[in-house]
Each structure stands twice: as C-alpha cells, then as structure tokens.
Amino acid sequence: MKKFKEVIMPITNNKIPNIYENVKRQFDKAADLMGLDPNIRKILTKPKNEIRVNFPIKMDDGNVEMFTGYRVQHNNVLGPFKGGIRFHPMVNMDEVRALATWMTWKSAIANIPFGGAKGGVQIDPSKYSPSELEHITRRFTFALRQYIGPDYDIPAPDVNTNPQIMAWILDTYLSTIPPKERHCSIHVVTGKPIESGGSLGRNKATGQGVVICIEKWAKENGFDLDGVTYIVQGFGNVGSWAARLMKSHGAKLIAVEDITGAIYNQEGIDPDELTVFVKEHGGVKGYHGCKEIDHETFLSTKADIFIPAALENQITKETAPILNVKMVAEGANGPTDFMGDKMLQEKGIQIIPDILCNSGGVIVSYFEWLQNKRSESWELKEIDSKLHWKITRAYKRVHDKTEEFNTDWRTAAYIVALSRLEVVYKERGIFP
Ligand code: NAD
C-alpha cells in the first residue's frame, strides 16, 4: 500500500491529467475501428463554439471579485446544444470541451434530439454565501444570455449545481427576453424545481439510469444483485441516488468516499440514512458505525461493483491495478482515463461507460423539455417507464456493437454515436 501513497493523488489534487486528451484518444480508437469518414472525423474533433466570460460580482463585504465562466457547444447537428453547468475550482476550457464532447455522444447513443454542450464557473462554491452564489449564477447567465436559448442551448445541473441554481438561471434568462416570449421559454434550462417547471423523476434520473444499466449487466452475466457488494465514490446527486436504488435490489453498500473522506463498513451502510446524514453534515465523514479509511484503501476495497460518481480521472494507470471489483458502472463523466481503461480490460473488469451509464439524466431532461414545450406534466410512473425503455434500448445498441466489432463497451458506445452522426452529416452535406 505504501508504494501507492506516492502516486495516487486524491482528486482534490490539481495535477490531474488533461481529460480532453482522454476524449481524443477514445474518439480515435473508435473512429479507426469503424472506419469513420475522414471528413466527418475532422468536423467532430472540433467543438463548434467556445465561449469564455469574465464577470465581476460585488461580494457580501462590498469588495468586488472577478470570476471566469465557460460554455462549450460541441455539436448541434442532431438538435439543440444540451449539457450541464458545473461550479468547481478545477473548471477550465479543456475540461468543459471534454464534457461537451461527451454530451454529443451521450445524446446520440440515447437517441434523443440534442447535441452536446457543457459549461462551468471556476469557483469553490463552499467559499461563498447563498446570496453570493445567486449573484454569481445570475451574472454568469446574463453573460451567456445570447448564447443559450430554449431551442438553441439548454443548460442543466452538474457538479455543485442543483434545482435552485437552475431556477436562478431560468429567472435571469426570462428577465432578459421580451415579456411575450417568457411563458414559452421555460425549457431554456432543465433540472428545475418541480414548481418552476421541473419534471418529476429528474433528480433521481442519472442514478436511476446507472442502476438500470447494472441490472442489465447483472442479468446478462448471471449475477443476482441481491447480496452483491458495491462501493460508491461521490455521494451527491448521482452517487446517492444510485446507492439508494441499489438498496432496493438487496445490494450491500460497504464503502463510500466523498470530498470529506472515505468510510467503510463490511456489514453494510444504509444509503437512505447516509443521504440524510450528508444533508445535515455536508459529507460522509463521521457517519456512525463506520471505519474511516484513506483514499487508497477505499479504491482497493474488495467488492462486486464500483460506482464512481464524483469527478474525472479516478481510474488511471496508477489506481487501476489496486481496484478489486468485478465491474465499474461510470456514474461520473470521465472517471476512467485511457490507460486506466486498458488496464481494467486486461484485468477482466467490465466497464459500463459514462456516455451510456449516466445518460439517464439527459434522457429525463429531454422529457422535462418536452413537457415544458407542450405545457404538460407527466406522472412519475410514465417517466420511469419511458426512461427504462430509452436506456434499455441504448444499452442494447451498444451491446450489439460490442459483438459486431468485437470490442469493449466504451469503443462500442462511441461507434453507436459516431455512426448516427456520420449518417446525418452524409445526408445533409456541408454548407455551402
Ligand atoms: P454533486 O455535486 O451532486 O456531487 C458530487 C459528489 O462528488 C459529492 O459527494 C462530492 O463530495 C464528491 N466529490 C467532489 N470532490 C471530491 C473529491 N475530491 N473526492 C471524493 N469525492 C469528491 O454532483 P453530481 O451531479 O452527482 O455529479 C457527479 C458526477 O456525475 C460528475 O462527473 C457529473 O458530471 C456526472 N453527471 C451528473 C449528472 C447529473 O444529472 N447531475 C448527469 C450525468 C453525469
């Protein structure tokens, strides 16, 4: 274990590899294997628009601070740009580029009429008061107002953003457009609070999608989820919902890591109780009945399933050798880098890739967008069943490509997305 101490950096460390390089390597591998048209390859390797804004905010103490925000719009050939907004100190142009590109593939795999985008503000939100966060959100939205729109580019929640922040984005955007257009523009953002036009089921959708993928994998591999053990990294929206829904199958959560630390209990940790504890205490550290463990011990915990649901670049050439699980269900975007991926495959650990596994969020965002456009509100039962159908279909499309190309799941998922985009570009041609 000591050997790893020097090389395994907790994800708070700034020296993480560039994730956009990771996207390019994943893309090249799939494009080479499927023989993607070289001209379409050129188009898809560059984001369409990259927006960077600097804006001032008057803080609670009267001083002014400058902030930097980003929105990258990767591709909109299949429909409006779509993707979350993240508040995090490590947000930068390359990170947002990578996340926007993954959104294009994700929408294409899920077969929903969206393109890919992502945005973020480079801040540590824990350092700001609620009113400062509101001002940062509103001013960022104001700076982006001409680049987003209900049928053009639609933000959603991501790391450290939530329905309240979506409500501030909505309100700010609506305040900048003519009054007559306001009632028909609430689909400018998804993941809103229910009362402000949000959809039932959006909050749990990403975690729910992760668990649907795990169910499919378990069925195919003759695994009974009742009694399997799993570990979760990140206990926010995605991680906590995935953990809670795994509980309904009788699976046992034995270790959890978040920004405050990592906890372990071989007898099982109740995800519902832990969710309440995290809401009250801000993190998992100090949860009763558990042993506190370090980052390396968490990653090397023996379990059946690992659900990374925090940030990118967690499974790398340094950490892949110590993982002691049978499968990885990627709730986070980009938790496994190119070398980490290769090493897991060599170890026989199956990965359900992010662009399939966490697509439940964008699928239910699409349902929210449709409900807003049609002035409807759907029952939860209907949303659950539509999500199940959509993600199960996507899972099958990827599964079929693994067999057709005799390749891994991530490359197969890319092939599903790239094939769809290739057909559309060939049909439409390139202007002029
Ligand atoms: P969140 O802000 O709700 O939760 C993030 C979690 O990660 C928190 O528990 C936090 O403590 C933990 N975390 C942050 N830094 C950490 C660190 N250094 N070490 C360990 N844990 C750390 O965010 P979320 O919405 O749950 O997003 C998590 C991941 O899922 C991200 O990669 C995001 O892009 C992806 N994702 C989110 C959605 C969505 O609908 N929210 C959809 C698809 C993908």
Short mmCIF file of C-alpha atoms and ligand atoms in Angstrom, two decimals:
data_model
loop_
_atom_site.label_atom_id
_atom_site.label_comp_id
_atom_site.label_asym_id
_atom_site.label_seq_id
_atom_site.Cartn_x
_atom_site.Cartn_y
_atom_site.Cartn_z
CA MET A 1 0.00 0.00 0.00
CA LYS A 2 2.85 2.37 0.85
CA LYS A 3 4.05 2.24 -2.75
CA PHE A 4 0.79 3.78 -3.91
CA LYS A 5 0.90 6.59 -1.37
CA GLU A 6 3.32 8.49 -3.59
CA VAL A 7 1.40 8.10 -6.81
CA ILE A 8 -2.30 8.02 -6.02
CA MET A 9 -3.49 11.56 -5.70
CA PRO A 10 -6.80 12.33 -4.12
CA ILE A 11 -8.99 14.10 -6.65
CA THR A 12 -8.60 17.41 -4.88
CA ASN A 13 -5.07 17.46 -6.26
CA ASN A 14 -4.53 19.88 -9.13
CA LYS A 15 -2.09 17.70 -11.10
CA ILE A 16 -4.72 15.63 -12.85
CA PRO A 17 -4.14 14.73 -16.50
CA ASN A 18 -5.93 16.65 -19.23
CA ILE A 19 -9.26 14.96 -19.86
CA TYR A 20 -9.67 16.40 -23.34
CA GLU A 21 -6.67 14.27 -24.39
CA ASN A 22 -8.58 11.31 -22.99
CA VAL A 23 -11.61 12.14 -25.17
CA LYS A 24 -9.43 12.42 -28.27
CA ARG A 25 -7.82 9.03 -27.65
CA GLN A 26 -11.19 7.37 -27.07
CA PHE A 27 -12.52 9.00 -30.24
CA ASP A 28 -9.53 7.99 -32.38
CA LYS A 29 -9.77 4.38 -31.23
CA ALA A 30 -13.45 4.12 -32.21
CA ALA A 31 -13.10 6.16 -35.42
CA ASP A 32 -10.20 3.93 -36.59
CA LEU A 33 -12.07 0.73 -35.79
CA MET A 34 -15.30 1.71 -37.55
CA GLY A 35 -13.56 3.49 -40.44
CA LEU A 36 -15.29 6.82 -39.81
CA ASP A 37 -15.36 9.06 -42.89
CA PRO A 38 -12.21 11.24 -42.63
CA ASN A 39 -14.13 14.45 -43.39
CA ILE A 40 -16.71 13.81 -40.69
CA ARG A 41 -13.88 12.91 -38.36
CA LYS A 42 -12.42 16.38 -38.90
CA ILE A 43 -15.74 18.05 -38.06
CA LEU A 44 -16.36 16.05 -34.89
CA THR A 45 -12.91 16.61 -33.43
CA LYS A 46 -13.51 20.36 -33.01
CA PRO A 47 -16.19 21.96 -30.83
CA LYS A 48 -18.43 24.35 -32.77
CA ASN A 49 -18.32 27.27 -30.32
CA GLU A 50 -16.21 28.03 -27.27
CA ILE A 51 -17.33 30.87 -25.02
CA ARG A 52 -15.31 32.26 -22.14
CA VAL A 53 -16.61 35.10 -20.00
CA ASN A 54 -15.08 37.12 -17.17
CA PHE A 55 -17.51 38.96 -14.93
CA PRO A 56 -17.44 41.00 -11.70
CA ILE A 57 -19.52 40.31 -8.57
CA LYS A 58 -19.94 42.58 -5.58
CA MET A 59 -19.39 40.30 -2.58
CA ASP A 60 -21.26 40.47 0.76
CA ASP A 61 -18.43 42.55 2.27
CA GLY A 62 -18.68 45.17 -0.50
CA ASN A 63 -15.50 44.11 -2.33
CA VAL A 64 -15.60 43.12 -6.00
CA GLU A 65 -14.27 39.76 -7.23
CA MET A 66 -13.77 38.68 -10.85
CA PHE A 67 -15.00 35.24 -11.99
CA THR A 68 -14.39 33.19 -15.12
CA GLY A 69 -17.06 31.03 -16.73
CA TYR A 70 -17.16 28.82 -19.80
CA ARG A 71 -19.70 27.34 -22.20
CA VAL A 72 -18.54 24.99 -24.93
CA GLN A 73 -21.03 23.98 -27.63
CA HIS A 74 -19.56 20.91 -29.25
CA ASN A 75 -22.14 19.89 -31.84
CA ASN A 76 -25.80 20.55 -32.69
CA VAL A 77 -26.40 18.55 -35.84
CA LEU A 78 -28.89 16.27 -34.04
CA GLY A 79 -30.68 19.05 -32.11
CA PRO A 80 -30.12 21.95 -29.68
CA PHE A 81 -26.90 22.02 -27.66
CA LYS A 82 -27.51 20.37 -24.28
CA GLY A 83 -25.39 19.95 -21.17
CA GLY A 84 -24.86 20.80 -17.53
CA ILE A 85 -23.26 23.70 -15.71
CA ARG A 86 -20.63 22.89 -13.11
CA PHE A 87 -19.26 25.03 -10.27
CA HIS A 88 -15.80 23.79 -9.34
CA PRO A 89 -12.32 25.25 -8.77
CA MET A 90 -10.82 23.00 -11.47
CA VAL A 91 -13.21 24.06 -14.24
CA ASN A 92 -11.19 25.10 -17.31
CA MET A 93 -11.64 25.26 -21.08
CA ASP A 94 -10.23 21.78 -21.75
CA GLU A 95 -12.39 20.18 -19.08
CA VAL A 96 -15.52 21.85 -20.47
CA ARG A 97 -14.52 20.86 -24.03
CA ALA A 98 -14.25 17.23 -22.96
CA LEU A 99 -17.55 17.27 -21.08
CA ALA A 100 -19.32 18.98 -24.02
CA THR A 101 -17.97 16.38 -26.46
CA TRP A 102 -19.17 13.52 -24.26
CA MET A 103 -22.63 15.14 -24.23
CA THR A 104 -22.79 14.93 -28.04
CA TRP A 105 -22.05 11.20 -27.92
CA LYS A 106 -24.43 10.66 -24.99
CA SER A 107 -27.44 12.26 -26.72
CA ALA A 108 -26.68 10.33 -29.91
CA ILE A 109 -26.47 6.98 -28.06
CA ALA A 110 -29.71 7.68 -26.16
CA ASN A 111 -31.33 8.65 -29.47
CA ILE A 112 -32.67 11.97 -28.21
CA PRO A 113 -32.75 15.08 -30.42
CA PHE A 114 -29.99 17.01 -28.68
CA GLY A 115 -26.41 17.95 -29.38
CA GLY A 116 -23.67 18.41 -26.81
CA ALA A 117 -22.57 21.33 -24.64
CA LYS A 118 -21.20 21.97 -21.18
CA GLY A 119 -20.46 24.98 -19.01
CA GLY A 120 -18.96 25.91 -15.72
CA VAL A 121 -17.68 28.59 -13.43
CA GLN A 122 -14.25 28.23 -11.87
CA ILE A 123 -15.17 28.59 -8.18
CA ASP A 124 -15.20 26.66 -4.96
CA PRO A 125 -18.87 27.17 -4.07
CA SER A 126 -18.29 26.24 -0.42
CA LYS A 127 -16.44 29.55 -0.02
CA TYR A 128 -19.44 31.71 -0.93
CA SER A 129 -22.67 32.65 0.84
CA PRO A 130 -26.02 31.71 -0.73
CA SER A 131 -26.55 35.30 -1.86
CA GLU A 132 -23.08 35.45 -3.45
CA LEU A 133 -23.78 32.16 -5.25
CA GLU A 134 -27.06 33.56 -6.52
CA HIS A 135 -25.28 36.66 -7.86
CA ILE A 136 -22.57 34.55 -9.50
CA THR A 137 -25.22 32.35 -11.15
CA ARG A 138 -27.28 35.28 -12.35
CA ARG A 139 -24.36 37.27 -13.68
CA PHE A 140 -22.94 34.20 -15.47
CA THR A 141 -26.37 33.58 -17.04
CA PHE A 142 -26.56 37.24 -18.09
CA ALA A 143 -23.13 36.95 -19.74
CA LEU A 144 -24.31 33.82 -21.61
CA ARG A 145 -27.77 35.09 -22.48
CA GLN A 146 -27.23 35.47 -26.22
CA TYR A 147 -25.60 32.03 -26.49
CA ILE A 148 -28.28 29.95 -24.73
CA GLY A 149 -31.98 29.57 -25.52
CA PRO A 150 -34.87 27.09 -25.13
CA ASP A 151 -34.43 25.69 -28.64
CA TYR A 152 -30.75 26.50 -29.03
CA ASP A 153 -28.69 25.62 -25.94
CA ILE A 154 -30.21 24.24 -22.76
CA PRO A 155 -28.18 24.02 -19.51
CA ALA A 156 -28.86 21.57 -16.63
CA PRO A 157 -27.35 20.72 -13.21
CA ASP A 158 -23.93 19.14 -12.79
CA VAL A 159 -21.31 19.07 -10.02
CA ASN A 160 -22.20 21.58 -7.26
CA THR A 161 -25.24 22.94 -9.08
CA ASN A 162 -28.82 21.97 -8.28
CA PRO A 163 -32.51 22.80 -8.95
CA GLN A 164 -32.24 26.10 -7.03
CA ILE A 165 -29.39 27.23 -9.29
CA MET A 166 -31.43 26.18 -12.34
CA ALA A 167 -34.32 28.34 -11.04
CA TRP A 168 -31.97 31.36 -10.84
CA ILE A 169 -30.73 30.67 -14.40
CA LEU A 170 -34.34 30.45 -15.59
CA ASP A 171 -35.41 33.65 -13.86
CA THR A 172 -32.39 35.60 -15.12
CA TYR A 173 -32.80 34.37 -18.69
CA LEU A 174 -36.53 35.16 -18.73
CA SER A 175 -35.79 38.65 -17.42
CA THR A 176 -33.62 39.35 -20.47
CA ILE A 177 -36.19 38.46 -23.17
CA PRO A 178 -39.36 40.27 -24.31
CA PRO A 179 -42.33 39.67 -21.94
CA LYS A 180 -44.43 38.00 -24.66
CA GLU A 181 -41.81 35.25 -25.10
CA ARG A 182 -41.42 34.40 -21.42
CA HIS A 183 -44.27 31.94 -20.98
CA CYS A 184 -42.98 29.80 -23.83
CA SER A 185 -39.31 29.80 -22.86
CA ILE A 186 -39.11 27.91 -19.57
CA HIS A 187 -37.44 25.00 -21.34
CA VAL A 188 -34.26 27.13 -21.54
CA VAL A 189 -32.97 25.05 -18.63
CA THR A 190 -33.78 21.58 -17.25
CA GLY A 191 -33.39 20.14 -13.77
CA LYS A 192 -35.58 22.95 -12.42
CA PRO A 193 -37.55 22.66 -9.17
CA ILE A 194 -40.91 20.95 -9.89
CA GLU A 195 -42.92 24.08 -9.07
CA SER A 196 -40.87 26.13 -11.55
CA GLY A 197 -41.49 23.71 -14.41
CA GLY A 198 -39.19 20.84 -13.48
CA SER A 199 -40.02 17.20 -14.14
CA LEU A 200 -40.86 14.52 -11.65
CA GLY A 201 -38.05 12.00 -11.58
CA ARG A 202 -35.28 14.33 -12.87
CA ASN A 203 -33.50 14.42 -9.53
CA LYS A 204 -33.01 10.66 -9.36
CA ALA A 205 -32.74 10.09 -13.13
CA THR A 206 -28.96 9.82 -13.50
CA GLY A 207 -28.54 7.42 -10.58
CA GLN A 208 -31.59 5.51 -11.78
CA GLY A 209 -30.05 5.12 -15.25
CA VAL A 210 -26.84 3.81 -13.66
CA VAL A 211 -28.82 1.17 -11.78
CA ILE A 212 -30.83 0.16 -14.87
CA CYS A 213 -27.50 -0.47 -16.66
CA ILE A 214 -26.24 -2.50 -13.69
CA GLU A 215 -29.47 -4.56 -13.73
CA LYS A 216 -28.98 -5.32 -17.43
CA TRP A 217 -25.33 -6.25 -16.87
CA ALA A 218 -26.25 -8.48 -13.91
CA LYS A 219 -28.92 -10.29 -15.91
CA GLU A 220 -26.56 -10.90 -18.83
CA ASN A 221 -23.78 -12.15 -16.56
CA GLY A 222 -25.94 -14.36 -14.36
CA PHE A 223 -25.43 -12.14 -11.30
CA ASP A 224 -28.10 -11.86 -8.62
CA LEU A 225 -27.97 -8.28 -7.32
CA ASP A 226 -29.47 -9.44 -4.02
CA GLY A 227 -26.46 -9.56 -1.71
CA VAL A 228 -23.82 -8.15 -4.08
CA THR A 229 -21.45 -5.63 -2.53
CA TYR A 230 -20.75 -2.21 -4.01
CA ILE A 231 -18.72 0.90 -3.29
CA VAL A 232 -19.55 4.46 -4.34
CA GLN A 233 -17.27 7.44 -4.89
CA GLY A 234 -19.17 10.74 -4.64
CA PHE A 235 -22.35 10.89 -2.62
CA GLY A 236 -24.07 13.83 -4.31
CA ASN A 237 -26.95 13.67 -6.74
CA VAL A 238 -25.71 10.74 -8.85
CA GLY A 239 -23.92 8.68 -6.19
CA SER A 240 -26.60 8.92 -3.50
CA TRP A 241 -29.45 8.05 -5.88
CA ALA A 242 -27.56 5.16 -7.43
CA ALA A 243 -26.76 3.83 -3.94
CA ARG A 244 -30.36 4.16 -2.76
CA LEU A 245 -31.75 2.40 -5.82
CA MET A 246 -29.19 -0.41 -5.48
CA LYS A 247 -30.54 -0.96 -1.97
CA SER A 248 -33.96 -1.83 -3.41
CA HIS A 249 -32.30 -4.84 -5.10
CA GLY A 250 -30.84 -6.05 -1.81
CA ALA A 251 -27.30 -4.99 -2.74
CA LYS A 252 -24.95 -4.04 0.12
CA LEU A 253 -23.08 -0.71 0.17
CA ILE A 254 -19.79 -1.26 2.02
CA ALA A 255 -17.66 1.84 1.32
CA VAL A 256 -18.28 5.44 0.29
CA GLU A 257 -15.91 8.31 -0.46
CA ASP A 258 -16.69 11.97 -0.93
CA ILE A 259 -14.89 15.30 -0.55
CA THR A 260 -14.86 14.93 3.26
CA GLY A 261 -13.23 11.46 3.33
CA ALA A 262 -14.00 7.77 2.98
CA ILE A 263 -15.95 5.37 5.22
CA TYR A 264 -16.18 1.58 5.36
CA ASN A 265 -18.46 -0.99 6.98
CA GLN A 266 -18.41 -4.63 5.82
CA GLU A 267 -21.84 -5.16 7.43
CA GLY A 268 -23.38 -2.55 5.13
CA ILE A 269 -24.13 1.18 5.13
CA ASP A 270 -27.73 2.30 4.76
CA PRO A 271 -27.80 4.70 1.75
CA ASP A 272 -31.09 6.34 2.80
CA GLU A 273 -29.79 7.12 6.28
CA LEU A 274 -26.45 8.23 4.85
CA THR A 275 -28.27 10.64 2.50
CA VAL A 276 -29.98 12.29 5.47
CA PHE A 277 -26.66 12.42 7.35
CA VAL A 278 -24.86 14.03 4.37
CA LYS A 279 -27.60 16.68 4.07
CA GLU A 280 -27.14 17.57 7.74
CA HIS A 281 -23.34 17.30 7.99
CA GLY A 282 -22.15 18.19 4.47
CA GLY A 283 -20.38 14.87 3.83
CA VAL A 284 -19.96 11.20 4.76
CA LYS A 285 -17.17 11.71 7.30
CA GLY A 286 -18.33 10.89 10.82
CA TYR A 287 -21.23 8.63 9.80
CA HIS A 288 -21.93 6.23 12.67
CA GLY A 289 -20.76 2.61 12.75
CA CYS A 290 -18.14 3.05 10.01
CA LYS A 291 -14.39 2.93 9.97
CA GLU A 292 -12.67 5.93 8.38
CA ILE A 293 -10.34 4.82 5.59
CA ASP A 294 -7.94 6.66 3.29
CA HIS A 295 -8.28 7.16 -0.47
CA GLU A 296 -6.07 4.19 -1.42
CA THR A 297 -7.84 1.83 0.96
CA PHE A 298 -11.18 2.97 -0.43
CA LEU A 299 -10.10 2.26 -4.01
CA SER A 300 -8.74 -1.17 -3.10
CA THR A 301 -11.86 -2.27 -1.21
CA LYS A 302 -12.94 -5.76 -2.33
CA ALA A 303 -16.48 -5.53 -3.72
CA ASP A 304 -18.51 -6.69 -6.70
CA ILE A 305 -19.33 -3.28 -8.17
CA PHE A 306 -17.68 0.16 -8.12
CA ILE A 307 -19.80 3.21 -8.95
CA PRO A 308 -17.52 6.24 -9.45
CA ALA A 309 -19.88 9.25 -9.18
CA ALA A 310 -17.62 12.18 -8.31
CA LEU A 311 -15.14 13.63 -10.77
CA GLU A 312 -12.98 12.59 -13.71
CA ASN A 313 -9.65 10.72 -13.87
CA GLN A 314 -10.10 8.44 -10.89
CA ILE A 315 -9.18 5.17 -12.57
CA THR A 316 -5.74 5.63 -14.07
CA LYS A 317 -2.64 3.54 -14.65
CA GLU A 318 -1.76 4.19 -11.01
CA THR A 319 -5.11 3.22 -9.49
CA ALA A 320 -6.43 0.56 -11.90
CA PRO A 321 -4.02 -2.09 -10.50
CA ILE A 322 -5.46 -1.79 -6.99
CA LEU A 323 -9.17 -1.92 -7.88
CA ASN A 324 -10.67 -5.12 -6.51
CA VAL A 325 -14.10 -5.24 -8.16
CA LYS A 326 -15.82 -7.18 -10.96
CA MET A 327 -17.38 -4.25 -12.76
CA VAL A 328 -17.34 -0.46 -12.90
CA ALA A 329 -20.54 1.49 -13.62
CA GLU A 330 -19.47 5.02 -14.52
CA GLY A 331 -21.90 7.45 -12.90
CA ALA A 332 -19.40 10.31 -13.24
CA ASN A 333 -18.22 11.72 -16.55
CA GLY A 334 -14.73 10.56 -17.46
CA PRO A 335 -13.80 8.72 -14.25
CA THR A 336 -11.55 6.33 -16.19
CA ASP A 337 -8.69 7.60 -18.32
CA PHE A 338 -7.40 5.87 -21.44
CA MET A 339 -4.67 3.84 -19.70
CA GLY A 340 -6.88 3.02 -16.72
CA ASP A 341 -9.47 1.69 -19.15
CA LYS A 342 -6.92 -0.53 -20.89
CA MET A 343 -5.68 -1.93 -17.59
CA LEU A 344 -9.17 -2.73 -16.33
CA GLN A 345 -9.88 -4.59 -19.55
CA GLU A 346 -6.67 -6.58 -19.08
CA LYS A 347 -7.84 -7.44 -15.56
CA GLY A 348 -11.19 -8.60 -16.95
CA ILE A 349 -13.16 -5.87 -15.17
CA GLN A 350 -16.11 -4.78 -17.28
CA ILE A 351 -16.86 -1.07 -17.55
CA ILE A 352 -20.25 0.36 -18.42
CA PRO A 353 -19.04 3.65 -19.93
CA ASP A 354 -20.23 7.07 -18.78
CA ILE A 355 -21.75 8.05 -22.13
CA LEU A 356 -24.21 5.17 -21.73
CA CYS A 357 -24.30 4.61 -17.98
CA ASN A 358 -25.07 8.17 -16.81
CA SER A 359 -27.36 9.11 -19.69
CA GLY A 360 -30.50 8.83 -17.51
CA GLY A 361 -30.05 12.49 -16.55
CA VAL A 362 -30.11 13.87 -20.07
CA ILE A 363 -32.93 11.50 -21.03
CA VAL A 364 -35.22 12.83 -18.28
CA SER A 365 -34.00 16.38 -19.07
CA TYR A 366 -35.35 15.70 -22.56
CA PHE A 367 -38.68 14.63 -21.01
CA GLU A 368 -38.73 17.85 -18.95
CA TRP A 369 -38.01 19.90 -22.09
CA LEU A 370 -40.84 18.14 -23.96
CA GLN A 371 -43.30 18.64 -21.09
CA ASN A 372 -42.45 22.37 -20.97
CA LYS A 373 -42.86 22.74 -24.73
CA ARG A 374 -46.25 21.01 -24.62
CA SER A 375 -47.42 22.58 -21.32
CA GLU A 376 -47.82 19.10 -19.85
CA SER A 377 -46.78 17.38 -16.64
CA TRP A 378 -46.30 13.66 -16.80
CA GLU A 379 -46.84 11.17 -13.99
CA LEU A 380 -43.74 9.68 -12.37
CA LYS A 381 -44.79 6.20 -13.45
CA GLU A 382 -44.81 7.29 -17.08
CA ILE A 383 -41.39 8.97 -16.77
CA ASP A 384 -39.88 5.92 -15.06
CA SER A 385 -41.16 3.61 -17.75
CA LYS A 386 -40.05 5.88 -20.62
CA LEU A 387 -36.58 6.22 -19.04
CA HIS A 388 -36.34 2.47 -18.62
CA TRP A 389 -37.27 1.91 -22.26
CA LYS A 390 -34.87 4.55 -23.61
CA ILE A 391 -31.84 3.44 -21.62
CA THR A 392 -32.51 -0.24 -22.20
CA ARG A 393 -32.63 0.41 -25.95
CA ALA A 394 -29.37 2.36 -25.74
CA TYR A 395 -27.79 -0.48 -23.75
CA LYS A 396 -28.81 -2.95 -26.45
CA ARG A 397 -27.46 -0.75 -29.25
CA VAL A 398 -24.08 -0.63 -27.51
CA HIS A 399 -24.16 -4.33 -26.68
CA ASP A 400 -24.78 -5.18 -30.34
CA LYS A 401 -21.81 -3.06 -31.44
CA THR A 402 -19.51 -4.84 -28.94
CA GLU A 403 -20.34 -8.06 -30.77
CA GLU A 404 -20.28 -6.64 -34.30
CA PHE A 405 -16.84 -5.05 -33.81
CA ASN A 406 -15.56 -7.48 -31.16
CA THR A 407 -14.63 -4.54 -28.97
CA ASP A 408 -15.03 -3.09 -25.49
CA TRP A 409 -18.15 -1.26 -24.30
CA ARG A 410 -16.73 2.26 -24.45
CA THR A 411 -15.50 1.89 -28.01
CA ALA A 412 -18.82 0.28 -28.97
CA ALA A 413 -20.72 3.19 -27.40
CA TYR A 414 -18.61 5.64 -29.42
CA ILE A 415 -19.37 3.65 -32.58
CA VAL A 416 -23.12 3.89 -31.92
CA ALA A 417 -22.82 7.68 -31.56
CA LEU A 418 -20.40 8.27 -34.41
CA SER A 419 -22.41 6.09 -36.82
CA ARG A 420 -25.53 8.15 -36.16
CA LEU A 421 -23.71 11.45 -36.64
CA GLU A 422 -21.98 10.17 -39.77
CA VAL A 423 -25.30 9.27 -41.41
CA VAL A 424 -26.77 12.71 -40.66
CA TYR A 425 -23.72 14.59 -41.98
CA LYS A 426 -23.72 12.49 -45.14
CA GLU A 427 -27.43 13.13 -45.71
CA ARG A 428 -27.23 16.85 -45.08
CA GLY A 429 -23.85 17.61 -46.61
CA ILE A 430 -21.66 20.55 -45.70
CA PHE A 431 -22.79 24.13 -46.34
CA PRO A 432 -22.17 25.89 -48.75
P1 NAD B 1 -22.74 16.61 -6.92
O1 NAD B 1 -22.13 17.95 -6.78
O2 NAD B 1 -24.17 16.43 -6.55
O3 NAD B 1 -21.90 15.53 -6.13
C1 NAD B 1 -20.51 15.40 -6.31
C2 NAD B 1 -20.01 14.42 -5.25
O4 NAD B 1 -18.63 14.20 -5.51
C3 NAD B 1 -20.13 14.95 -3.83
O5 NAD B 1 -20.48 13.90 -2.94
C4 NAD B 1 -18.72 15.41 -3.52
O6 NAD B 1 -18.41 15.39 -2.14
C5 NAD B 1 -17.93 14.37 -4.28
N1 NAD B 1 -16.57 14.85 -4.54
C6 NAD B 1 -16.18 16.06 -5.01
N2 NAD B 1 -14.86 16.17 -4.95
C7 NAD B 1 -14.41 15.01 -4.44
C8 NAD B 1 -13.13 14.53 -4.10
N3 NAD B 1 -12.06 15.30 -4.26
N4 NAD B 1 -13.02 13.26 -3.62
C9 NAD B 1 -14.12 12.48 -3.44
N5 NAD B 1 -15.36 12.90 -3.70
C10 NAD B 1 -15.50 14.14 -4.19
O7 NAD B 1 -22.50 16.22 -8.45
P2 NAD B 1 -23.33 15.17 -9.33
O8 NAD B 1 -24.35 15.92 -10.06
O9 NAD B 1 -23.69 14.00 -8.50
O10 NAD B 1 -22.22 14.76 -10.39
C11 NAD B 1 -21.27 13.74 -10.13
C12 NAD B 1 -20.70 13.24 -11.46
O11 NAD B 1 -21.76 12.75 -12.29
C13 NAD B 1 -19.99 14.30 -12.31
O12 NAD B 1 -18.95 13.69 -13.03
C14 NAD B 1 -21.07 14.76 -13.26
O13 NAD B 1 -20.56 15.35 -14.43
C15 NAD B 1 -21.75 13.43 -13.55
N6 NAD B 1 -23.11 13.53 -14.05
C16 NAD B 1 -24.07 14.20 -13.37
C17 NAD B 1 -25.36 14.24 -13.87
C18 NAD B 1 -26.49 14.90 -13.13
O14 NAD B 1 -27.63 14.75 -13.57
N7 NAD B 1 -26.26 15.56 -12.03
C19 NAD B 1 -25.65 13.63 -15.12
C20 NAD B 1 -24.64 12.93 -15.76
C21 NAD B 1 -23.38 12.89 -15.23
#
